[in-house]
Amino acid sequence: MLDVLPFLLPLSRLLNPYFQLFLTVILVTIAEIFLKQGTTETTTVENTHWLGLSSLPSPHVWMGAALLALSSVTWILVLRKMPLYLAFMLSSVVHVTIPLASWMVLGEQIHGLRWTGIALVVAGVWIIARPASHVEERT
């Protein structure tokens, strides 16, 4: 029985709600990049549909949708262990990761006002996370 414990320890780290929240944010960020790439490569003037259905043949769109579905699973795992208000506030870091990823991967520009917004989101997440970390340390 004790031989199984070293195997279960890494598994318990994978099920940690903060790791699952991190995974959710990463999956959503990558999914949004894939969706943007898919819609960009399939959009032409004669190929636009008001529902965006013209982008459905793109493998990038399907990969993005699959990653969003997977992020839903990790999000559910987060909500099983963490209060909704905390999980939702901490997940707002996607408002930082998505612009940064679009800047690095897609070459999109981030102007001064957006950088200010990103800084405010980071400050807000930090303010929310600090009291939560102190509660975690006590328990």
mmCIF file of N, CA, C and O in Angstrom, residues 34-84:
data_model
loop_
_atom_site.group_PDB
_atom_site.id
_atom_site.type_symbol
_atom_site.label_atom_id
_atom_site.label_comp_id
_atom_site.label_asym_id
_atom_site.label_seq_id
_atom_site.Cartn_x
_atom_site.Cartn_y
_atom_site.Cartn_z
ATOM 1 N N PHE A 34 -6.031 30.393 -31.252
ATOM 2 C CA PHE A 34 -6.436 29.498 -32.346
ATOM 3 C C PHE A 34 -7.692 30.009 -33.047
ATOM 4 O O PHE A 34 -7.783 29.987 -34.277
ATOM 5 N N LEU A 35 -8.679 30.455 -32.263
ATOM 6 C CA LEU A 35 -9.913 30.959 -32.873
ATOM 7 C C LEU A 35 -9.646 32.181 -33.737
ATOM 8 O O LEU A 35 -10.197 32.305 -34.840
ATOM 9 N N LYS A 36 -8.801 33.070 -33.259
ATOM 10 C CA LYS A 36 -8.456 34.263 -34.044
ATOM 11 C C LYS A 36 -7.752 33.868 -35.336
ATOM 12 O O LYS A 36 -8.063 34.399 -36.415
ATOM 13 N N GLN A 37 -6.800 32.943 -35.251
ATOM 14 C CA GLN A 37 -6.096 32.487 -36.454
ATOM 15 C C GLN A 37 -7.077 31.844 -37.438
ATOM 16 O O GLN A 37 -6.999 32.086 -38.643
ATOM 17 N N GLY A 38 -7.990 31.033 -36.927
ATOM 18 C CA GLY A 38 -8.958 30.369 -37.802
ATOM 19 C C GLY A 38 -9.904 31.329 -38.481
ATOM 20 O O GLY A 38 -10.200 31.190 -39.669
ATOM 21 N N THR A 39 -10.373 32.313 -37.745
ATOM 22 C CA THR A 39 -11.297 33.268 -38.366
ATOM 23 C C THR A 39 -10.576 34.190 -39.335
ATOM 24 O O THR A 39 -11.147 34.590 -40.350
ATOM 25 N N THR A 40 -9.333 34.510 -39.038
ATOM 26 C CA THR A 40 -8.573 35.384 -39.929
ATOM 27 C C THR A 40 -8.272 34.686 -41.253
ATOM 28 O O THR A 40 -8.379 35.305 -42.313
ATOM 29 N N GLU A 41 -7.927 33.420 -41.201
ATOM 30 C CA GLU A 41 -7.559 32.717 -42.435
ATOM 31 C C GLU A 41 -8.755 32.372 -43.307
ATOM 32 O O GLU A 41 -8.594 32.105 -44.487
ATOM 33 N N THR A 42 -9.970 32.386 -42.763
ATOM 34 C CA THR A 42 -11.140 31.999 -43.555
ATOM 35 C C THR A 42 -12.041 33.165 -43.926
ATOM 36 O O THR A 42 -13.012 32.973 -44.638
ATOM 37 N N THR A 43 -11.733 34.352 -43.447
ATOM 38 C CA THR A 43 -12.609 35.493 -43.698
ATOM 39 C C THR A 43 -12.196 36.225 -44.971
ATOM 40 O O THR A 43 -11.084 36.715 -45.084
ATOM 41 N N THR A 44 -13.113 36.261 -45.912
ATOM 42 C CA THR A 44 -12.981 37.090 -47.107
ATOM 43 C C THR A 44 -14.317 37.809 -47.293
ATOM 44 O O THR A 44 -15.316 37.448 -46.673
ATOM 45 N N VAL A 45 -14.333 38.789 -48.125
ATOM 46 C CA VAL A 45 -15.562 39.572 -48.318
ATOM 47 C C VAL A 45 -16.700 38.698 -48.811
ATOM 48 O O VAL A 45 -17.824 38.786 -48.325
ATOM 49 N N GLU A 46 -16.428 37.797 -49.741
ATOM 50 C CA GLU A 46 -17.500 36.955 -50.287
ATOM 51 C C GLU A 46 -17.768 35.733 -49.423
ATOM 52 O O GLU A 46 -18.713 34.991 -49.660
ATOM 53 N N ASN A 47 -16.949 35.508 -48.403
ATOM 54 C CA ASN A 47 -17.056 34.303 -47.600
ATOM 55 C C ASN A 47 -17.508 34.596 -46.171
ATOM 56 O O ASN A 47 -17.296 33.797 -45.281
ATOM 57 N N THR A 48 -18.118 35.735 -45.927
ATOM 58 C CA THR A 48 -18.538 36.054 -44.565
ATOM 59 C C THR A 48 -19.982 35.642 -44.352
ATOM 60 O O THR A 48 -20.840 35.819 -45.216
ATOM 61 N N HIS A 49 -20.244 35.067 -43.230
ATOM 62 C CA HIS A 49 -21.577 34.677 -42.822
ATOM 63 C C HIS A 49 -21.861 35.406 -41.514
ATOM 64 O O HIS A 49 -20.976 35.524 -40.667
ATOM 65 N N TRP A 50 -23.065 35.878 -41.335
ATOM 66 C CA TRP A 50 -23.364 36.697 -40.167
ATOM 67 C C TRP A 50 -23.209 35.934 -38.860
ATOM 68 O O TRP A 50 -23.002 36.530 -37.806
ATOM 69 N N LEU A 51 -23.253 34.616 -38.870
ATOM 70 C CA LEU A 51 -23.018 33.820 -37.664
ATOM 71 C C LEU A 51 -21.573 33.362 -37.547
ATOM 72 O O LEU A 51 -21.212 32.695 -36.592
ATOM 73 N N GLY A 52 -20.746 33.669 -38.519
ATOM 74 C CA GLY A 52 -19.361 33.231 -38.484
ATOM 75 C C GLY A 52 -19.173 31.796 -38.924
ATOM 76 O O GLY A 52 -18.117 31.198 -38.697
ATOM 77 N N LEU A 53 -20.178 31.223 -39.550
ATOM 78 C CA LEU A 53 -20.108 29.823 -39.947
ATOM 79 C C LEU A 53 -19.084 29.569 -41.046
ATOM 80 O O LEU A 53 -18.661 28.430 -41.245
ATOM 81 N N SER A 54 -18.657 30.605 -41.739
ATOM 82 C CA SER A 54 -17.665 30.426 -42.798
ATOM 83 C C SER A 54 -16.313 30.003 -42.230
ATOM 84 O O SER A 54 -15.460 29.512 -42.956
ATOM 85 N N SER A 55 -16.110 30.172 -40.926
ATOM 86 C CA SER A 55 -14.846 29.784 -40.300
ATOM 87 C C SER A 55 -14.841 28.337 -39.816
ATOM 88 O O SER A 55 -13.802 27.832 -39.393
ATOM 89 N N LEU A 56 -15.971 27.655 -39.879
ATOM 90 C CA LEU A 56 -16.040 26.291 -39.366
ATOM 91 C C LEU A 56 -15.110 25.291 -40.058
ATOM 92 O O LEU A 56 -14.646 24.362 -39.407
ATOM 93 N N PRO A 57 -14.800 25.429 -41.330
ATOM 94 C CA PRO A 57 -13.870 24.453 -41.933
ATOM 95 C C PRO A 57 -12.427 24.568 -41.423
ATOM 96 O O PRO A 57 -11.628 23.664 -41.640
ATOM 97 N N SER A 58 -12.093 25.618 -40.726
ATOM 98 C CA SER A 58 -10.721 25.832 -40.280
ATOM 99 C C SER A 58 -10.340 24.890 -39.141
ATOM 100 O O SER A 58 -11.038 24.815 -38.125
ATOM 101 N N PRO A 59 -9.212 24.196 -39.268
ATOM 102 C CA PRO A 59 -8.735 23.359 -38.160
ATOM 103 C C PRO A 59 -8.385 24.184 -36.921
ATOM 104 O O PRO A 59 -8.505 23.708 -35.798
ATOM 105 N N HIS A 60 -7.973 25.441 -37.136
ATOM 106 C CA HIS A 60 -7.670 26.312 -35.997
ATOM 107 C C HIS A 60 -8.925 26.573 -35.155
ATOM 108 O O HIS A 60 -8.860 26.597 -33.920
ATOM 109 N N VAL A 61 -10.054 26.764 -35.814
ATOM 110 C CA VAL A 61 -11.308 27.001 -35.103
ATOM 111 C C VAL A 61 -11.687 25.761 -34.299
ATOM 112 O O VAL A 61 -12.083 25.857 -33.130
ATOM 113 N N TRP A 62 -11.539 24.592 -34.886
ATOM 114 C CA TRP A 62 -11.879 23.356 -34.176
ATOM 115 C C TRP A 62 -10.935 23.101 -33.003
ATOM 116 O O TRP A 62 -11.352 22.643 -31.946
ATOM 117 N N MET A 63 -9.658 23.421 -33.184
ATOM 118 C CA MET A 63 -8.711 23.268 -32.082
ATOM 119 C C MET A 63 -9.057 24.232 -30.951
ATOM 120 O O MET A 63 -9.029 23.868 -29.777
ATOM 121 N N GLY A 64 -9.408 25.462 -31.307
ATOM 122 C CA GLY A 64 -9.813 26.431 -30.297
ATOM 123 C C GLY A 64 -11.051 25.971 -29.547
ATOM 124 O O GLY A 64 -11.128 26.095 -28.319
ATOM 125 N N ALA A 65 -12.023 25.432 -30.272
ATOM 126 C CA ALA A 65 -13.248 24.943 -29.628
ATOM 127 C C ALA A 65 -12.942 23.770 -28.695
ATOM 128 O O ALA A 65 -13.487 23.685 -27.586
ATOM 129 N N ALA A 66 -12.062 22.875 -29.126
ATOM 130 C CA ALA A 66 -11.690 21.737 -28.283
ATOM 131 C C ALA A 66 -10.985 22.205 -27.007
ATOM 132 O O ALA A 66 -11.248 21.689 -25.912
ATOM 133 N N LEU A 67 -10.102 23.191 -27.137
ATOM 134 C CA LEU A 67 -9.408 23.708 -25.966
ATOM 135 C C LEU A 67 -10.371 24.430 -25.021
ATOM 136 O O LEU A 67 -10.218 24.357 -23.797
ATOM 137 N N LEU A 68 -11.358 25.124 -25.569
ATOM 138 C CA LEU A 68 -12.370 25.747 -24.716
ATOM 139 C C LEU A 68 -13.187 24.695 -23.970
ATOM 140 O O LEU A 68 -13.519 24.870 -22.794
ATOM 141 N N ALA A 69 -13.494 23.591 -24.647
ATOM 142 C CA ALA A 69 -14.212 22.497 -23.977
ATOM 143 C C ALA A 69 -13.365 21.907 -22.855
ATOM 144 O O ALA A 69 -13.866 21.652 -21.752
ATOM 145 N N LEU A 70 -12.087 21.712 -23.113
ATOM 146 C CA LEU A 70 -11.183 21.194 -22.088
ATOM 147 C C LEU A 70 -11.051 22.180 -20.929
ATOM 148 O O LEU A 70 -11.010 21.777 -19.761
ATOM 149 N N SER A 71 -11.018 23.467 -21.235
ATOM 150 C CA SER A 71 -10.940 24.467 -20.169
ATOM 151 C C SER A 71 -12.200 24.445 -19.306
ATOM 152 O O SER A 71 -12.139 24.777 -18.117
ATOM 153 N N SER A 72 -13.323 24.053 -19.873
ATOM 154 C CA SER A 72 -14.554 23.926 -19.081
ATOM 155 C C SER A 72 -14.416 22.827 -18.034
ATOM 156 O O SER A 72 -14.895 22.957 -16.911
ATOM 157 N N VAL A 73 -13.743 21.761 -18.402
ATOM 158 C CA VAL A 73 -13.511 20.667 -17.454
ATOM 159 C C VAL A 73 -12.611 21.138 -16.318
ATOM 160 O O VAL A 73 -12.903 20.894 -15.142
ATOM 161 N N THR A 74 -11.526 21.824 -16.652
ATOM 162 C CA THR A 74 -10.632 22.299 -15.595
ATOM 163 C C THR A 74 -11.328 23.355 -14.735
ATOM 164 O O THR A 74 -11.110 23.414 -13.528
ATOM 165 N N TRP A 75 -12.178 24.161 -15.337
ATOM 166 C CA TRP A 75 -12.922 25.178 -14.589
ATOM 167 C C TRP A 75 -13.865 24.517 -13.585
ATOM 168 O O TRP A 75 -14.002 24.970 -12.440
ATOM 169 N N ILE A 76 -14.519 23.438 -13.993
ATOM 170 C CA ILE A 76 -15.405 22.703 -13.080
ATOM 171 C C ILE A 76 -14.606 22.142 -11.909
ATOM 172 O O ILE A 76 -15.054 22.186 -10.759
ATOM 173 N N LEU A 77 -13.406 21.639 -12.186
ATOM 174 C CA LEU A 77 -12.553 21.143 -11.100
ATOM 175 C C LEU A 77 -12.173 22.266 -10.140
ATOM 176 O O LEU A 77 -12.088 22.052 -8.927
ATOM 177 N N VAL A 78 -11.958 23.459 -10.669
ATOM 178 C CA VAL A 78 -11.656 24.612 -9.816
ATOM 179 C C VAL A 78 -12.853 24.923 -8.924
ATOM 180 O O VAL A 78 -12.709 25.117 -7.707
ATOM 181 N N LEU A 79 -14.032 24.970 -9.516
ATOM 182 C CA LEU A 79 -15.229 25.367 -8.767
ATOM 183 C C LEU A 79 -15.620 24.353 -7.700
ATOM 184 O O LEU A 79 -16.317 24.706 -6.748
ATOM 185 N N ARG A 80 -15.171 23.118 -7.850
ATOM 186 C CA ARG A 80 -15.463 22.115 -6.828
ATOM 187 C C ARG A 80 -14.715 22.399 -5.532
ATOM 188 O O ARG A 80 -15.155 22.002 -4.463
ATOM 189 N N LYS A 81 -13.573 23.095 -5.617
ATOM 190 C CA LYS A 81 -12.716 23.278 -4.451
ATOM 191 C C LYS A 81 -12.569 24.730 -4.001
ATOM 192 O O LYS A 81 -12.056 24.989 -2.930
ATOM 193 N N MET A 82 -12.983 25.681 -4.831
ATOM 194 C CA MET A 82 -12.708 27.088 -4.553
ATOM 195 C C MET A 82 -14.014 27.877 -4.629
ATOM 196 O O MET A 82 -14.855 27.596 -5.477
ATOM 197 N N PRO A 83 -14.185 28.875 -3.761
ATOM 198 C CA PRO A 83 -15.384 29.717 -3.865
ATOM 199 C C PRO A 83 -15.451 30.413 -5.225
ATOM 200 O O PRO A 83 -14.417 30.813 -5.776
ATOM 201 N N LEU A 84 -16.648 30.557 -5.741
ATOM 202 C CA LEU A 84 -16.844 31.144 -7.067
ATOM 203 C C LEU A 84 -16.276 32.556 -7.157
ATOM 204 O O LEU A 84 -15.616 32.901 -8.136
#
